[in-house]
Short mmCIF file of C-alpha atoms in Angstrom, two decimals:
data_model
loop_
_atom_site.label_atom_id
_atom_site.label_comp_id
_atom_site.label_asym_id
_atom_site.label_seq_id
_atom_site.Cartn_x
_atom_site.Cartn_y
_atom_site.Cartn_z
CA MET W 1 47.03 81.96 -86.94
CA LYS W 2 43.23 81.76 -86.50
CA ARG W 3 43.34 78.28 -87.87
CA ILE W 4 46.43 77.26 -85.46
CA ILE W 5 44.21 78.50 -82.58
CA TYR W 6 41.31 76.67 -83.90
CA LEU W 7 42.94 73.37 -84.04
CA VAL W 8 44.23 73.70 -80.68
CA ILE W 9 40.74 74.10 -79.48
CA ILE W 10 39.67 70.95 -81.38
CA ILE W 11 42.50 68.79 -79.66
CA LEU W 12 41.71 70.27 -76.14
CA ASN W 13 38.04 69.31 -76.53
CA VAL W 14 38.96 65.87 -77.71
CA SER W 15 41.22 65.08 -75.25
CA SER W 16 38.71 66.46 -72.54
CA CYS W 17 36.01 63.83 -73.90
CA GLY W 18 38.75 60.98 -73.63
CA ASN W 19 39.28 61.75 -70.12
CA ASN W 20 35.46 61.80 -69.60
CA ALA W 21 35.58 58.23 -71.32
CA GLU W 22 38.21 56.83 -69.00
CA PHE W 23 36.80 53.73 -66.96
CA ASP W 24 38.63 50.75 -64.99
CA ALA W 25 36.55 48.17 -66.39
CA GLN W 26 33.78 47.03 -68.95
CA GLY W 27 31.21 44.65 -69.25
CA THR W 28 27.29 43.92 -69.90
CA PHE W 29 24.43 43.92 -67.76
CA GLU W 30 22.72 40.50 -66.77
CA ALA W 31 19.99 39.49 -64.66
CA THR W 32 18.84 36.19 -62.83
CA GLU W 33 17.07 34.11 -65.80
CA VAL W 34 14.76 31.14 -64.87
CA VAL W 35 13.58 28.81 -67.62
CA VAL W 36 9.93 27.83 -66.44
CA SER W 37 9.23 24.05 -67.71
CA SER W 38 6.34 21.89 -67.64
CA GLU W 39 6.13 19.40 -64.58
CA ALA W 40 3.29 17.58 -66.16
CA THR W 41 2.35 16.06 -69.29
CA GLY W 42 -1.16 16.94 -71.26
CA ARG W 43 -2.74 19.54 -73.47
CA ILE W 44 -2.09 22.88 -72.52
CA LEU W 45 -5.78 24.33 -71.55
CA SER W 46 -4.62 27.84 -71.10
CA PHE W 47 -1.23 30.01 -71.14
CA GLU W 48 -2.15 33.66 -70.58
CA VAL W 49 1.42 35.34 -70.74
CA GLU W 50 3.07 37.39 -73.42
CA GLU W 51 6.44 38.26 -73.89
CA GLY W 52 7.49 41.54 -72.09
CA MET W 53 4.87 40.88 -69.54
CA THR W 54 5.45 41.12 -65.82
CA VAL W 55 4.72 38.28 -63.52
CA LYS W 56 4.61 37.49 -59.87
CA ALA W 57 5.80 34.39 -58.18
CA GLY W 58 3.06 31.59 -57.50
CA VAL W 59 0.33 33.29 -59.39
CA LYS W 60 -1.10 31.01 -61.90
CA LEU W 61 -0.59 31.76 -65.51
CA GLY W 62 -1.72 28.79 -67.38
CA ALA W 63 -2.99 25.19 -66.71
CA ILE W 64 -2.21 21.70 -68.17
CA ASP W 65 -5.02 18.96 -68.74
CA SER W 66 -5.50 17.40 -65.32
CA LEU W 67 -9.12 15.50 -66.15
CA GLN W 68 -7.70 12.11 -65.76
CA LEU W 69 -5.90 12.80 -62.61
CA HIS W 70 -8.80 14.10 -60.77
CA LEU W 71 -10.78 11.18 -61.84
CA GLN W 72 -7.99 9.02 -60.40
CA GLN W 73 -7.95 10.96 -57.38
CA LYS W 74 -11.91 10.64 -57.12
CA GLN W 75 -11.76 6.90 -57.54
CA LEU W 76 -9.05 6.35 -54.59
CA SER W 77 -11.21 8.67 -52.41
CA ALA W 78 -14.09 6.48 -52.91
CA GLN W 79 -11.91 3.14 -52.09
CA LEU W 80 -10.52 5.00 -48.91
CA SER W 81 -14.10 5.83 -47.89
CA ALA W 82 -15.28 2.37 -48.35
CA LEU W 83 -12.10 0.99 -46.55
CA LEU W 84 -12.48 3.07 -43.42
CA ASP W 85 -15.96 2.07 -43.27
CA SER W 86 -15.32 -1.55 -42.95
CA ARG W 87 -13.08 -1.12 -39.92
CA PRO W 88 -14.58 -3.18 -37.22
CA ASP W 89 -16.16 -1.68 -34.23
CA THR W 90 -14.13 -3.18 -31.77
CA LYS W 91 -15.88 -1.74 -28.63
CA ALA W 92 -19.31 -3.09 -29.85
CA GLN W 93 -18.14 -6.60 -30.90
CA VAL W 94 -16.56 -7.04 -27.53
CA ALA W 95 -19.37 -5.71 -25.30
CA ALA W 96 -20.98 -8.82 -25.02
CA LEU W 97 -17.91 -10.57 -23.73
CA ARG W 98 -17.23 -7.87 -21.12
CA GLU W 99 -20.81 -7.83 -20.01
CA GLU W 100 -20.66 -11.80 -19.50
CA ILE W 101 -17.39 -11.68 -17.77
CA GLU W 102 -18.71 -9.01 -15.29
CA LYS W 103 -21.90 -11.21 -14.73
CA GLN W 104 -19.86 -14.18 -14.05
CA LYS W 105 -17.56 -12.26 -11.60
CA SER W 106 -20.73 -10.77 -9.96
CA GLU W 107 -22.01 -14.42 -9.63
CA LEU W 108 -18.38 -15.75 -8.17
CA SER W 109 -18.86 -13.20 -5.62
CA ARG W 110 -22.36 -14.46 -4.60
CA VAL W 111 -21.27 -18.16 -4.50
CA ALA W 112 -18.33 -17.26 -2.69
CA ASN W 113 -20.59 -15.94 0.01
CA MET W 114 -22.67 -18.91 -0.05
CA LEU W 115 -19.74 -21.03 0.28
CA LYS W 116 -18.81 -19.54 3.56
CA ASP W 117 -22.28 -20.20 4.73
CA GLY W 118 -22.17 -23.87 3.30
CA ALA W 119 -24.99 -22.99 0.93
CA ALA W 120 -22.65 -23.81 -2.08
CA THR W 121 -20.14 -26.22 -2.89
CA GLN W 122 -16.42 -25.79 -3.96
CA LYS W 123 -17.07 -27.35 -7.22
CA GLN W 124 -19.47 -24.44 -8.11
CA TYR W 125 -17.16 -21.72 -7.27
CA ASP W 126 -14.51 -23.47 -9.28
CA ASP W 127 -16.71 -24.01 -12.26
CA ILE W 128 -17.22 -20.14 -12.34
CA GLU W 129 -13.80 -19.30 -11.94
CA ALA W 130 -12.94 -21.40 -14.74
CA GLN W 131 -15.60 -19.85 -16.81
CA ILE W 132 -14.34 -16.33 -16.08
CA ARG W 133 -10.96 -17.56 -17.40
CA VAL W 134 -12.28 -19.05 -20.63
CA LEU W 135 -14.28 -15.61 -21.22
CA LYS W 136 -11.06 -13.69 -20.60
CA SER W 137 -9.07 -15.75 -23.07
CA GLN W 138 -11.98 -15.34 -25.59
CA LEU W 139 -12.12 -11.58 -25.14
CA SER W 140 -7.99 -11.37 -25.33
CA ALA W 141 -8.33 -13.23 -28.51
CA THR W 142 -10.99 -11.50 -30.00
CA LEU W 143 -9.21 -8.10 -29.45
CA SER W 144 -6.28 -9.40 -30.88
CA THR W 145 -7.97 -10.49 -34.07
CA LEU W 146 -9.94 -7.06 -34.16
CA ASN W 147 -6.78 -5.02 -33.58
CA LYS W 148 -4.77 -6.82 -36.37
CA ASN W 149 -7.60 -6.35 -38.81
CA THR W 150 -7.81 -2.38 -37.77
CA ALA W 151 -4.26 -2.17 -38.14
CA THR W 152 -4.05 -3.72 -41.65
CA ILE W 153 -7.17 -1.36 -42.87
CA ASN W 154 -5.37 1.50 -41.37
CA ASN W 155 -2.07 0.58 -43.19
CA ASN W 156 -4.07 0.05 -46.51
CA ALA W 157 -5.82 3.47 -45.73
CA GLU W 158 -2.38 5.26 -45.26
CA ALA W 159 -1.26 3.89 -48.64
CA LEU W 160 -4.54 5.05 -50.46
CA GLU W 161 -4.01 8.61 -48.52
CA ALA W 162 -0.16 8.85 -49.92
CA GLN W 163 -1.58 7.81 -53.53
CA ILE W 164 -4.31 10.61 -53.13
CA GLU W 165 -1.68 13.08 -51.99
CA SER W 166 0.68 12.11 -54.81
CA LEU W 167 -2.18 12.86 -57.36
CA SER W 168 -2.73 16.06 -55.36
CA ASP W 169 0.72 16.85 -56.18
CA LEU W 170 0.77 16.12 -59.57
CA ILE W 171 -2.67 18.11 -60.01
CA ALA W 172 -0.79 20.96 -58.55
CA LYS W 173 2.05 20.62 -60.88
CA CYS W 174 -0.26 20.91 -63.79
CA ARG W 175 -0.71 24.84 -62.74
CA ILE W 176 1.82 26.98 -64.67
CA VAL W 177 3.59 29.43 -62.24
CA SER W 178 6.64 31.28 -62.10
CA PRO W 179 9.09 30.71 -59.35
CA ILE W 180 10.33 34.37 -58.95
CA ASP W 181 9.00 38.12 -59.78
CA GLY W 182 9.97 39.08 -63.09
CA MET W 183 9.45 39.63 -66.85
CA VAL W 184 8.44 37.35 -69.40
CA LEU W 185 11.43 37.23 -72.00
CA VAL W 186 10.55 34.27 -74.09
CA LYS W 187 7.43 32.39 -74.51
CA TYR W 188 7.87 28.99 -76.02
CA ALA W 189 4.43 27.34 -76.00
CA GLN W 190 0.96 28.25 -76.70
CA ALA W 191 -2.46 27.15 -75.42
CA GLY W 192 -3.53 24.09 -77.08
CA GLU W 193 -0.04 22.44 -77.63
CA LEU W 194 0.79 19.28 -76.11
CA ALA W 195 3.05 19.61 -73.18
CA THR W 196 5.77 17.10 -72.02
CA MET W 197 7.49 16.74 -68.72
CA GLY W 198 10.69 19.16 -68.96
CA ARG W 199 9.64 20.82 -71.83
CA PRO W 200 10.44 24.67 -71.77
CA LEU W 201 7.44 27.00 -71.38
CA MET W 202 8.82 30.46 -70.84
CA LYS W 203 12.08 32.21 -69.79
CA ILE W 204 11.79 34.84 -67.04
CA ALA W 205 14.10 37.30 -65.43
CA ASP W 206 14.46 39.40 -62.40
CA LEU W 207 14.86 42.73 -63.87
CA ASP W 208 14.51 44.58 -60.73
CA ASN W 209 17.84 43.30 -59.51
CA ILE W 210 20.33 43.41 -62.33
CA PHE W 211 23.98 43.12 -62.15
CA LEU W 212 26.80 44.26 -64.55
CA ARG W 213 29.39 41.56 -65.25
CA ALA W 214 32.58 43.16 -65.75
CA TYR W 215 36.11 42.16 -66.09
CA PHE W 216 39.10 43.63 -64.20
CA THR W 217 42.81 42.92 -64.67
CA SER W 218 45.27 41.23 -61.90
CA ASN W 219 46.45 44.60 -61.26
CA GLN W 220 43.11 45.90 -60.30
CA LEU W 221 41.96 43.21 -58.48
CA ALA W 222 43.90 44.01 -55.38
CA LYS W 223 41.75 47.11 -55.00
CA LEU W 224 38.54 45.07 -54.95
CA LYS W 225 36.65 43.58 -52.18
CA LEU W 226 33.25 42.13 -51.65
CA GLY W 227 30.93 44.93 -50.69
CA ASP W 228 32.77 47.77 -52.35
CA GLU W 229 30.65 50.46 -53.70
CA VAL W 230 31.68 51.55 -57.36
CA THR W 231 29.94 53.83 -59.85
CA VAL W 232 28.59 51.77 -63.07
CA ILE W 233 27.94 53.87 -66.19
CA ALA W 234 25.22 52.53 -68.38
CA ASP W 235 26.10 52.99 -72.27
CA PHE W 236 23.05 53.25 -74.13
CA GLY W 237 25.01 54.62 -77.25
CA GLY W 238 26.13 58.01 -78.37
CA SER W 239 26.27 60.47 -75.32
CA GLU W 240 23.34 58.56 -73.44
CA LEU W 241 25.41 57.72 -70.45
CA TYR W 242 23.68 57.32 -67.11
CA ASP W 243 25.47 57.15 -63.63
CA TYR W 244 24.25 54.11 -61.10
CA SER W 245 25.63 53.26 -57.57
CA GLY W 246 26.81 49.45 -57.55
CA ILE W 247 27.78 46.94 -54.91
CA ILE W 248 30.45 44.30 -55.73
CA THR W 249 28.54 40.92 -54.87
CA TRP W 250 30.92 38.37 -56.52
CA ILE W 251 34.58 38.21 -57.81
CA ALA W 252 35.71 35.41 -59.82
CA SER W 253 38.27 32.88 -58.12
CA GLU W 254 39.83 31.90 -61.42
CA SER W 255 40.95 34.09 -64.40
CA GLU W 256 39.75 33.57 -67.88
CA PHE W 257 40.85 35.12 -71.53
CA THR W 258 39.42 38.56 -72.13
CA PRO W 259 36.01 38.28 -73.89
CA LYS W 260 36.35 39.66 -77.40
CA THR W 261 33.75 42.27 -76.72
CA ILE W 262 35.63 43.59 -73.65
CA GLN W 263 38.24 46.25 -73.62
CA THR W 264 40.50 47.05 -70.95
CA ASN W 265 42.74 49.80 -70.25
CA ASP W 266 45.95 47.41 -70.53
CA SER W 267 45.52 46.01 -73.88
CA ARG W 268 48.12 43.65 -72.99
CA ALA W 269 46.12 41.78 -70.50
CA ASN W 270 45.00 38.41 -71.92
CA LEU W 271 43.67 37.07 -68.36
CA VAL W 272 41.08 39.05 -66.71
CA TYR W 273 38.68 38.40 -63.57
CA ALA W 274 35.08 38.69 -63.60
CA VAL W 275 33.26 40.53 -61.29
CA LYS W 276 29.50 40.96 -60.58
CA ILE W 277 28.32 44.50 -59.57
CA ALA W 278 24.91 44.67 -58.30
CA VAL W 279 22.98 47.76 -59.46
CA LYS W 280 19.19 48.55 -58.84
CA ASN W 281 17.25 48.79 -61.98
CA ASP W 282 15.40 52.31 -62.60
CA GLY W 283 13.47 50.49 -65.44
CA ARG W 284 16.11 51.87 -68.08
CA LEU W 285 18.57 49.11 -67.68
CA LYS W 286 18.24 45.84 -70.06
CA ILE W 287 19.97 42.72 -70.58
CA GLY W 288 22.89 42.89 -72.79
CA LEU W 289 23.42 46.49 -72.26
CA SER W 290 26.88 47.69 -72.26
CA GLY W 291 28.42 49.14 -69.01
CA ASN W 292 31.51 50.85 -67.48
CA VAL W 293 32.87 50.90 -64.08
CA LYS W 294 34.62 53.42 -62.12
CA LEU W 295 36.53 52.60 -58.77
#
């Protein structure tokens, strides 16, 4: 009799544990991962990161040799300075002509008064007026030439400035930085190695904003919508289970075959829908960790 009672207690305990372990979906935790690649070609002078290190977006983590780029930029800057210095001083170069024109205008006015009094001839007046026209034509031609020369120099200067800006951009790309806040998962390169454009340098993941990619059957899909709050249970193995509050942020528009590592309550469900559930990480959640969902 005692043995029967003991077996009943065991069965009840096992049944109770089974009910606690029930869930609506299963999946694994993922995070936004970014592979940072080299944007320049050259020797890696420094690369001060280690796997597991936390990094901030935009903070310099290393540098690729940019000496040749700096020298090219210095050479172009010298050319630009010399080019700008060669621009003609239009005001100074036409000052004499303007002064002569004003002088002739004054003389024309004086001769006009004399002509009224009969002290000058019409020819004198006409000659001065013609001289003024010639001087104005010379002024116009000189201004046109000087303006064209200035425009050409300015255009050449803009081209040099664009080249300098391009070099500045290339020099900036010699700085190794992370585009996001996160943790270094993998380091692919070391200081002293040769970096080529596009070569992966490190992989970074944002572990603060982690999400569970879980799979639901079509029957469950009707109960889900974006923004719903669900309970996410992180499974650390054994009895190490922790509950988290999660928000559904994405639901797949197409079904897929159930991944081999995923179990569903309906073992006959070959097609499932992937769902992303955002979870705020308290530091315990890791990429690849198993998790369950309760609706």
